[in-house]
Tab-separated table of C-alpha atoms and ligand atoms in Angstrom:
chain	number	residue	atom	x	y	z
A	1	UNK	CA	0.000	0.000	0.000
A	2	UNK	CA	1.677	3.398	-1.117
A	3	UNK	CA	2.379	6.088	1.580
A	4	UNK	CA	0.360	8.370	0.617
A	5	UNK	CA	-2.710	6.026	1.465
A	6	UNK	CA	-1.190	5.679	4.449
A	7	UNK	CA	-1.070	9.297	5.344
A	8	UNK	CA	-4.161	12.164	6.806
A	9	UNK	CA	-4.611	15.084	6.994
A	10	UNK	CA	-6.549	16.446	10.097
A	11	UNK	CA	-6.946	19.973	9.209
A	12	UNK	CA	-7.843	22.465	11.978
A	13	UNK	CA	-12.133	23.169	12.294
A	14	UNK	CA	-12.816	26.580	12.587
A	15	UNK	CA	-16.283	27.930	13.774
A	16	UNK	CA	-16.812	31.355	11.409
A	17	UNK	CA	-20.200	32.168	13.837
A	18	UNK	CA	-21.212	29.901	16.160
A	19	UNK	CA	-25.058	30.711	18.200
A	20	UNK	CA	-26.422	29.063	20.801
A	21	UNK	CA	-29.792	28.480	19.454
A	22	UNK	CA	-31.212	25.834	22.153
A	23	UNK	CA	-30.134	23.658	24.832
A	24	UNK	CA	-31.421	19.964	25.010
A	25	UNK	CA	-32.365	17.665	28.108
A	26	UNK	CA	-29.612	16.227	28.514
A	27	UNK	CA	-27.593	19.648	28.934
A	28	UNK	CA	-26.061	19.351	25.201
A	29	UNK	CA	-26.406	22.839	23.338
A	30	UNK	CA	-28.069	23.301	20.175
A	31	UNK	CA	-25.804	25.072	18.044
A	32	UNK	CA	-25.906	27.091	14.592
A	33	UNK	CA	-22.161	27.285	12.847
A	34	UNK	CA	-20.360	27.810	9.687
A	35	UNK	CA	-17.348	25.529	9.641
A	36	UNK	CA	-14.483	26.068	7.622
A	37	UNK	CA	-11.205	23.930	7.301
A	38	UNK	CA	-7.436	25.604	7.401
A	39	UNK	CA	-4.434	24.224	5.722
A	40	UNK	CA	-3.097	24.049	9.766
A	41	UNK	CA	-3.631	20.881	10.899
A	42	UNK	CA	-2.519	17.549	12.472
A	43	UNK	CA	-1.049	14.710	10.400
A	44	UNK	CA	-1.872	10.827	11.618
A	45	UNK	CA	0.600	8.286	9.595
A	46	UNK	CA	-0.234	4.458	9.937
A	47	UNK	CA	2.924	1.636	9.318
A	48	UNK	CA	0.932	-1.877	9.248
A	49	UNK	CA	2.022	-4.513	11.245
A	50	UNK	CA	2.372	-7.564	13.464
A	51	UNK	CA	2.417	-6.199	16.704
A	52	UNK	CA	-0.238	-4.981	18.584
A	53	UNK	CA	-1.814	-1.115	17.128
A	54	UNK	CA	-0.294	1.140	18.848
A	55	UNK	CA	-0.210	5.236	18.475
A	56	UNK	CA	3.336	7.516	18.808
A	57	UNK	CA	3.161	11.383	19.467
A	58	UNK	CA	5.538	13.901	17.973
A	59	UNK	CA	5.447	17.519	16.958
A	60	UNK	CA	5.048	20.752	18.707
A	61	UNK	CA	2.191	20.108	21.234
A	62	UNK	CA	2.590	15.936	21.086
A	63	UNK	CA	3.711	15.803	24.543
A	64	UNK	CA	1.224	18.172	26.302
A	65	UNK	CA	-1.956	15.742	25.920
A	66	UNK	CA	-1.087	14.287	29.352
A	67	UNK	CA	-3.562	11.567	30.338
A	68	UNK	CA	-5.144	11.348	26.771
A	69	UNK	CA	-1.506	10.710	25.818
A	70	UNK	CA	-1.383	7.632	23.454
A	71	UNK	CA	-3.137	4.783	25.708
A	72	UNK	CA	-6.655	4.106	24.859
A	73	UNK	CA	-8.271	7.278	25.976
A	74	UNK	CA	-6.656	8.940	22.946
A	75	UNK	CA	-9.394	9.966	20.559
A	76	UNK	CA	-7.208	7.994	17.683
A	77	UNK	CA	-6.907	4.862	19.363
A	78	UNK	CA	-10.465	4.973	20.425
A	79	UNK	CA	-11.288	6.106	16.761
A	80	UNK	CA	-9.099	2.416	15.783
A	81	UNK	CA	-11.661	0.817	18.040
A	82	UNK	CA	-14.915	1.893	16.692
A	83	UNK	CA	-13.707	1.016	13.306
A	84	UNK	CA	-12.802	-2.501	13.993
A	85	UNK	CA	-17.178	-2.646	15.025
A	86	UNK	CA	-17.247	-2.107	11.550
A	87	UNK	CA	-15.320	-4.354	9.907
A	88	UNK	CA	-16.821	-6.931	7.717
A	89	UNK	CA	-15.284	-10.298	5.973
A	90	UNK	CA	-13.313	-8.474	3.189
A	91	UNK	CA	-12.043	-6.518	5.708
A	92	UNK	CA	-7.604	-6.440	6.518
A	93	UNK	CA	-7.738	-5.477	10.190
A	94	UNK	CA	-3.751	-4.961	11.255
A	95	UNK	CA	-2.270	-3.976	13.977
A	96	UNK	CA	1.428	-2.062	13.815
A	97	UNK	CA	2.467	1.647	14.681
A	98	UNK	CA	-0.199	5.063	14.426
A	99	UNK	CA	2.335	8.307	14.667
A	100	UNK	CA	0.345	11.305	15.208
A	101	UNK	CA	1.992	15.013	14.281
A	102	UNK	CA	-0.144	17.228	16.791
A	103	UNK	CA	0.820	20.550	15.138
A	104	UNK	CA	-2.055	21.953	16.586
A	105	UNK	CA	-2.731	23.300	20.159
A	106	UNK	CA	-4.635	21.102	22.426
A	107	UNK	CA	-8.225	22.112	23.761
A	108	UNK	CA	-8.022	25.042	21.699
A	109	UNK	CA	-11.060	25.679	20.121
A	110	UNK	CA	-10.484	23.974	16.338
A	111	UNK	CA	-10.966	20.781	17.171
A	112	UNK	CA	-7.456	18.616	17.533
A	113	UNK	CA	-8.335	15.947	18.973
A	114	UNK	CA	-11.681	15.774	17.074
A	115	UNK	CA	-9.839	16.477	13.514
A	116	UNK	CA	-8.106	13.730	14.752
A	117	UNK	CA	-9.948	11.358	15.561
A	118	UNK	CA	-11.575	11.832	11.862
A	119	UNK	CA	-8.521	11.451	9.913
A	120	UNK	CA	-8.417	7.864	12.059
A	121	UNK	CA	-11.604	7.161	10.459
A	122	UNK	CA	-10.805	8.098	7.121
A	123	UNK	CA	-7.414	6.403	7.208
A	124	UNK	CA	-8.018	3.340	8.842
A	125	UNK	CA	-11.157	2.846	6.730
A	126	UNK	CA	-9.305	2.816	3.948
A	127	UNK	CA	-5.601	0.936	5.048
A	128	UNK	CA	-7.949	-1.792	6.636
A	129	UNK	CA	-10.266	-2.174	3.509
A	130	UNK	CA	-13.600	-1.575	5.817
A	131	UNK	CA	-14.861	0.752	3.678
A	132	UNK	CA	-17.623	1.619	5.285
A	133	UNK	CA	-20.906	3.609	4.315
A	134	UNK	CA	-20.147	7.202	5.178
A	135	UNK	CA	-23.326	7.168	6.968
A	136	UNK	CA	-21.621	4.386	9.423
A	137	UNK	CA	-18.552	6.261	9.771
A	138	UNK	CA	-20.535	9.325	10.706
A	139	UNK	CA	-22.560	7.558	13.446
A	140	UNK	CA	-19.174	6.204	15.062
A	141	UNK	CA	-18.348	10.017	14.249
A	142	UNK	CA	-20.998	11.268	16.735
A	143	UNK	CA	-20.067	8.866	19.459
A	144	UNK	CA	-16.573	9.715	19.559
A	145	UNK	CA	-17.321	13.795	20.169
A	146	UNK	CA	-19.640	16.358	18.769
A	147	UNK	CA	-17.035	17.994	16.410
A	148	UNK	CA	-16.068	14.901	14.953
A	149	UNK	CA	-18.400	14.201	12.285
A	150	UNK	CA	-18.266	17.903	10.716
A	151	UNK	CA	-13.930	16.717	11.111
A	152	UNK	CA	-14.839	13.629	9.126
A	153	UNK	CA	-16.200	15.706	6.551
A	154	UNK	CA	-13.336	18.216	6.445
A	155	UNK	CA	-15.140	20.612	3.912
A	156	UNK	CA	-17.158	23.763	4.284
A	157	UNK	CA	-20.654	23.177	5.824
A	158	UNK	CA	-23.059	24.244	7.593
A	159	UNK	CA	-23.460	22.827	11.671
A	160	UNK	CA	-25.963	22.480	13.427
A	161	UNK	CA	-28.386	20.521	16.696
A	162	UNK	CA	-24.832	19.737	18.853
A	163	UNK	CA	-23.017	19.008	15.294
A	164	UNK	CA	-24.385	15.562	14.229
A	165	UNK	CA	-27.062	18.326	11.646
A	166	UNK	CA	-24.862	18.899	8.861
A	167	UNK	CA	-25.698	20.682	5.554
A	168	UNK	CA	-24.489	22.690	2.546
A	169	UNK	CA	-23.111	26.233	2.854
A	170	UNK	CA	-23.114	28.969	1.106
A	171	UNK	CA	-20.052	28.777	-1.314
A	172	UNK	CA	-16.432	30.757	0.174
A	173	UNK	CA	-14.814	33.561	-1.768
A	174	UNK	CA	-11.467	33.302	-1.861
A	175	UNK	CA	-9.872	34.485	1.210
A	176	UNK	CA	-6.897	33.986	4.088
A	177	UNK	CA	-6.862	33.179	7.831
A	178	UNK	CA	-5.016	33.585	10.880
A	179	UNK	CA	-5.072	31.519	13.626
A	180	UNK	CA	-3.578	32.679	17.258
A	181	UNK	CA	-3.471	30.577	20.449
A	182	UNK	CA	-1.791	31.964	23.375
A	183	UNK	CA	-1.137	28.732	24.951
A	184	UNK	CA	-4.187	28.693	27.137
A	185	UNK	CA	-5.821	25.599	27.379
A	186	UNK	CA	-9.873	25.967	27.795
A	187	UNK	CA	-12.161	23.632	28.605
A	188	UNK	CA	-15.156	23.231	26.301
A	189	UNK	CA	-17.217	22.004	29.518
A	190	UNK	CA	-16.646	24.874	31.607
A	191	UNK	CA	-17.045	27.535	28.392
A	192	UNK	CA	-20.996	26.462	27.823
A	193	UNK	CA	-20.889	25.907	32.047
A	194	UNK	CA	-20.271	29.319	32.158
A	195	UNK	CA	-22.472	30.853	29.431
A	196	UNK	CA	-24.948	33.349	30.430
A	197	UNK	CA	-28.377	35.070	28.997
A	198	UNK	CA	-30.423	33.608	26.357
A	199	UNK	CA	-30.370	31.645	23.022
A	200	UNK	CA	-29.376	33.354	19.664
A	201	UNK	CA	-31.495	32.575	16.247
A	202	UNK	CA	-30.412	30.844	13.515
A	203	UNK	CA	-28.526	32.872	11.014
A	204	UNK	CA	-29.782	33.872	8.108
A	205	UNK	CA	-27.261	33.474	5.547
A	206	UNK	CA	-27.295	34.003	1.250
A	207	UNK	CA	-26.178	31.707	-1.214
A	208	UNK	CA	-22.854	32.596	-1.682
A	209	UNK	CA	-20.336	35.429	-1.353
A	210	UNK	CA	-19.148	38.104	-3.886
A	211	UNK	CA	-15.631	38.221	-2.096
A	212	UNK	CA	-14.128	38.051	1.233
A	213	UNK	CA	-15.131	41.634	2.419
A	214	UNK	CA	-18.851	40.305	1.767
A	215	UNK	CA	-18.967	37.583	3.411
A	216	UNK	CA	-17.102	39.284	6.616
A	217	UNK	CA	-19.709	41.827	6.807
A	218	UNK	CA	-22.689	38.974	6.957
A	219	UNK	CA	-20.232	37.625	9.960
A	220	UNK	CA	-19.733	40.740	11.890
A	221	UNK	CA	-23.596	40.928	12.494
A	222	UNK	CA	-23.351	37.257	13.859
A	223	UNK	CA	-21.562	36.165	17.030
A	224	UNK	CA	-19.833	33.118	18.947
A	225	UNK	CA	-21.792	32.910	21.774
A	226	UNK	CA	-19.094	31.092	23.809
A	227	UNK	CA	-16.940	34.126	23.361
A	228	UNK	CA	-17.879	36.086	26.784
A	229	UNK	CA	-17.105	33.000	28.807
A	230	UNK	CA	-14.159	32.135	27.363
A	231	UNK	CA	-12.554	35.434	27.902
A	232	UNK	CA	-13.530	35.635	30.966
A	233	UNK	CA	-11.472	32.092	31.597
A	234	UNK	CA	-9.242	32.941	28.931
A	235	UNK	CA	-8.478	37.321	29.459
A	236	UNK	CA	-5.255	36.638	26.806
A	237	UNK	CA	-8.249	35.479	24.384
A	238	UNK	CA	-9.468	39.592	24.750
A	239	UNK	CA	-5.738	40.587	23.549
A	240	UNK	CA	-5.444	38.329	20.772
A	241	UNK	CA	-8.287	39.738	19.394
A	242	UNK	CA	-7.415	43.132	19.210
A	243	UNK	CA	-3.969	42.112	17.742
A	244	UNK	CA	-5.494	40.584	14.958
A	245	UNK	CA	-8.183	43.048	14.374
A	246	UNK	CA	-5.560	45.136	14.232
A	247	UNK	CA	-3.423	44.032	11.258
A	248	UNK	CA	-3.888	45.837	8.096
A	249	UNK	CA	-6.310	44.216	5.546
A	250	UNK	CA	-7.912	42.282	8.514
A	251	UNK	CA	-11.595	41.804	7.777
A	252	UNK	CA	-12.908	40.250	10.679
A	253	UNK	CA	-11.225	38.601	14.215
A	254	UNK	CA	-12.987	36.284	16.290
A	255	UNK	CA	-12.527	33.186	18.765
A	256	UNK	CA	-12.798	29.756	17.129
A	257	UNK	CA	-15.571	27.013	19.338
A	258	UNK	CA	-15.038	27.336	22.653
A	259	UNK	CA	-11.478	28.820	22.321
A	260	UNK	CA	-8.725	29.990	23.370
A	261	UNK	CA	-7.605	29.820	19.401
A	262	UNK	CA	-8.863	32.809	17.682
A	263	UNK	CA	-8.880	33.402	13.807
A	264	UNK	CA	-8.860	36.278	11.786
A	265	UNK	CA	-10.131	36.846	7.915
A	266	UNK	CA	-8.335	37.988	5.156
A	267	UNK	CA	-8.649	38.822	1.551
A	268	UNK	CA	-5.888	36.249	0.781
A	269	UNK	CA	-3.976	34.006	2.152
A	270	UNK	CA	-0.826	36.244	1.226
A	271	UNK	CA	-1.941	38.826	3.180
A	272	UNK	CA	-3.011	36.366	6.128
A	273	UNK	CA	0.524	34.536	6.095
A	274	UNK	CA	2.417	38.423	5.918
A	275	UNK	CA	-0.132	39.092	8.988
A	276	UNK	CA	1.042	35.925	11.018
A	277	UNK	CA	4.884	36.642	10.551
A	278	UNK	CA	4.129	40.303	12.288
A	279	UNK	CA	1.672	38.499	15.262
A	280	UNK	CA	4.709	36.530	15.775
A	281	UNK	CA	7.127	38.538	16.244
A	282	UNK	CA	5.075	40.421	18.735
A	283	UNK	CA	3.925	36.906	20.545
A	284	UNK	CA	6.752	34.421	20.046
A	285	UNK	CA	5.526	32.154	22.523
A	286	UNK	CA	2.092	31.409	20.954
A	287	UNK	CA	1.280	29.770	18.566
A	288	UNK	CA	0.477	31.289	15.157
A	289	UNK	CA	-0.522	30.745	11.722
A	290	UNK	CA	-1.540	32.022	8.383
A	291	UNK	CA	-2.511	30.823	5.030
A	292	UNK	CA	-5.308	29.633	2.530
A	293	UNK	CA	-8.090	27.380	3.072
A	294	UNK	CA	-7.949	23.391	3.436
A	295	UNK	CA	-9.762	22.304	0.157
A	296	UNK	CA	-9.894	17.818	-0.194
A	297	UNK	CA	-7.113	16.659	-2.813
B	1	SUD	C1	-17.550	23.948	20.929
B	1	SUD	C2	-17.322	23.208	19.647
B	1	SUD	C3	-17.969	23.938	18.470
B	1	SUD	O1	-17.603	23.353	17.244
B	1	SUD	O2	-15.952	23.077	19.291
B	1	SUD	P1	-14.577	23.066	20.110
B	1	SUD	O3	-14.521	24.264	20.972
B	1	SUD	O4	-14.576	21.801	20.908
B	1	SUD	O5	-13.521	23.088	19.027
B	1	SUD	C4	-17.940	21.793	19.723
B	1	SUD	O6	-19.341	21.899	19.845
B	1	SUD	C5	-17.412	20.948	20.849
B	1	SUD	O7	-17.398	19.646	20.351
B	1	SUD	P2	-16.519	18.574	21.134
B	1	SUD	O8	-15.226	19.209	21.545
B	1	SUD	O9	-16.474	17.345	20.296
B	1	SUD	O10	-17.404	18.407	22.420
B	1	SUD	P3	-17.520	17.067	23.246
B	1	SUD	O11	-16.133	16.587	23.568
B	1	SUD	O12	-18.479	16.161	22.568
B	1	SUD	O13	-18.245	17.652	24.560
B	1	SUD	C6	-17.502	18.273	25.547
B	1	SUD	C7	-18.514	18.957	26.477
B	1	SUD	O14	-18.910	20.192	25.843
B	1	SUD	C8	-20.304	20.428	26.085
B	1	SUD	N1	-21.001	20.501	24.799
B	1	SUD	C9	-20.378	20.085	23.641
B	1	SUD	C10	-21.064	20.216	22.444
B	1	SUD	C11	-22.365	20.751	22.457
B	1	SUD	N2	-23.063	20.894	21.309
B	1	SUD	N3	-22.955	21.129	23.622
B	1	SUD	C12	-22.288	21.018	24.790
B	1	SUD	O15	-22.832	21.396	25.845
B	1	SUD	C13	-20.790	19.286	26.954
B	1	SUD	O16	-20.650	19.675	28.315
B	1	SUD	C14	-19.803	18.182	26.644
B	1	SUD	O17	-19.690	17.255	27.699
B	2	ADP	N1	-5.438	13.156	19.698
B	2	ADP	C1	-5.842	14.123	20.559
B	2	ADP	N2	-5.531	15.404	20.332
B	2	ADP	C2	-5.991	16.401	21.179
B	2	ADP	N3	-6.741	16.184	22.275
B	2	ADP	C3	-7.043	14.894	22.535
B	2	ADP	C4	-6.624	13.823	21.698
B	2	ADP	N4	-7.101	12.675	22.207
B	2	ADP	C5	-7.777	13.025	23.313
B	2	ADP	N5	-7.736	14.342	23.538
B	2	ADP	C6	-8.416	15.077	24.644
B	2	ADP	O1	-9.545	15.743	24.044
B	2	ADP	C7	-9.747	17.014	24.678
B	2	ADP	C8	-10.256	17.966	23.629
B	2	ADP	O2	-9.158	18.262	22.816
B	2	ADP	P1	-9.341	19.094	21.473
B	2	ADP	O3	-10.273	18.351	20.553
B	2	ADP	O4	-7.983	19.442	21.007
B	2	ADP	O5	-10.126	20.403	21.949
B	2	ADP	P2	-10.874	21.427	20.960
B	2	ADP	O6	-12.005	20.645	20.343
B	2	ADP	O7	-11.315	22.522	21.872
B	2	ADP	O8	-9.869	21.880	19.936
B	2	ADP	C9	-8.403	17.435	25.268
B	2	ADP	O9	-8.616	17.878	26.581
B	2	ADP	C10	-7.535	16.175	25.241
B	2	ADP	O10	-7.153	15.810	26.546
């Protein structure tokens, strides 16, 4: 099997808007959200064989999971064990070596470990011959975390009840992001713990985009609603913010989920990676990037 079927991508989720339309029994939030993908993300890398499957970290933030580490409780081993559920008589399933590049900040707000988990899916779906129904892979999606079946997706669309509700979105102009994490970690429990006042509406949003100043000014009249909270956990989240809304050509800055990563829009993703070299070299212990949109092969 060639490497590059043997390779993922787990590009970084980023929520454009994201209301808090309702709030269900069981204490899950109905959400509204435009997802988009970045060209930032984590990379998973799977060498079959004999011995028993087992997952390696490395890059920046690979040692920071702590006790998700790589035993069992890591979303891509427990991603590995949903799939084998699926597996049926033509299936190959191995065992060897998972090595997972975590380039991206943990419980940050773009969801790593749910992007994660996803490319497991994907890849292990395919090096193990399962090749399941995407509508399979999408209910062991749901089970895994909330953000992971919009991550299995990977492609612009539309979220919604507490993600499982996905559907087309309007189509993207071109345009370039920044993402900024100070190094915060936030818990997405405590964020919609701590949320106050009511529910927003669902957004009302047109077909598509002429360009990237467009669709910024449909965004700056919505919100993320977990944005108060997180500040108030997160006060660095309140500074990022201004130093990305303060870069020339930015069109729009705002936290990402349930943060501490915030993101900011740009006409291209020129301008967004000549933005991220100046952010850090003013911050040169977060972490920063800038660059185009993640688009599948
Ligand atoms: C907030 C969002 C927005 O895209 O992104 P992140 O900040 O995680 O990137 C997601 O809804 C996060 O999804 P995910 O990170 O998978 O959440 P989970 O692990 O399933 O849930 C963590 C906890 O968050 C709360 N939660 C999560 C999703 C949701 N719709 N309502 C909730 O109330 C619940 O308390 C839940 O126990
Ligand atoms: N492969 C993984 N990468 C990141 N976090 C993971 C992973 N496996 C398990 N986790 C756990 O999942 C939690 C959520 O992580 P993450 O998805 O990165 O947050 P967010 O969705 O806010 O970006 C973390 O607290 C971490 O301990």
């Amino acid at each position: 099997m060639t490497a590059a079927l043997l390779t993922e991508a787990a590009p970084a989720k980023i929520n454009l808007y994201l209301h808090v339309t309702g709030r269900r029994p069981d204490g899950y939030h109905l959400l509204d959200s435009l997802v988009v993908f970045a060209q930032a993300g984590d990379v998973l890398r799977y060498e079959p064989g004999p011995e028993p499957l087992h997952l390696e970290l490395k890059g920046r933030f690979g040692q920071v999971l702590g006790h998700a580490a790589a035993g069992p409780d890591n979303l891509v081993m427990k991603a590995a064990a949903a799939l084998r559920g699926l597996a049926g008589p033509g299936a190959d399933v191995r065992g060897g070596r998972l090595v997972l590049e975590k380039n991206l900040p943990v419980a940050s707000g773009i969801g790593g470990g749910s992007a994660d988990a996803a490319a497991a899916l994907r890849l292990l779906d395919r090096a193990w011959r399962i090749d399941a129904p995407q509508a399979a892979l999408l209910a062991e999606a749901e089970k895994l975390g909330a953000d992971v079946p919009v991550c299995l997706l990977s492609q612009t669309i539309r979220m919604e009840g507490i993600g499982e509700t996905l559907s087309p979105a309007p189509a993207l102009p071109d345009c370039g992001m920044v993402l900024v994490n100070c190094g915060q970690g936030v818990s997405t429990p405590d964020v919609f713990r701590r949320r106050e006042g009511g529910f927003v509406p669902r957004a009302d949003l047109p077909e598509s985009w002429a360009n990237a100043q467009a669709m910024a000014e449909t965004l700056q009249a919505l919100e993320n609603s977990l944005e108060a909270p997180a500040r108030a956990l997160c006060p660095l989240i309140s500074t990022a913010l201004a130093d990305i809304a303060g870069q020339p050509d930015c069109l729009i800055a705002r936290m990402s989920g349930s943060g501490a990563t915030c993101f900011g829009l740009f006409p291209s993703a020129e301008a967004a990676s000549q933005a991220a070299d100046r952010l850090a070299d003013a911050h040169n212990a977060w972490w920063v990037w800038g660059g185009g949109l993640f688009h599948h092969p």
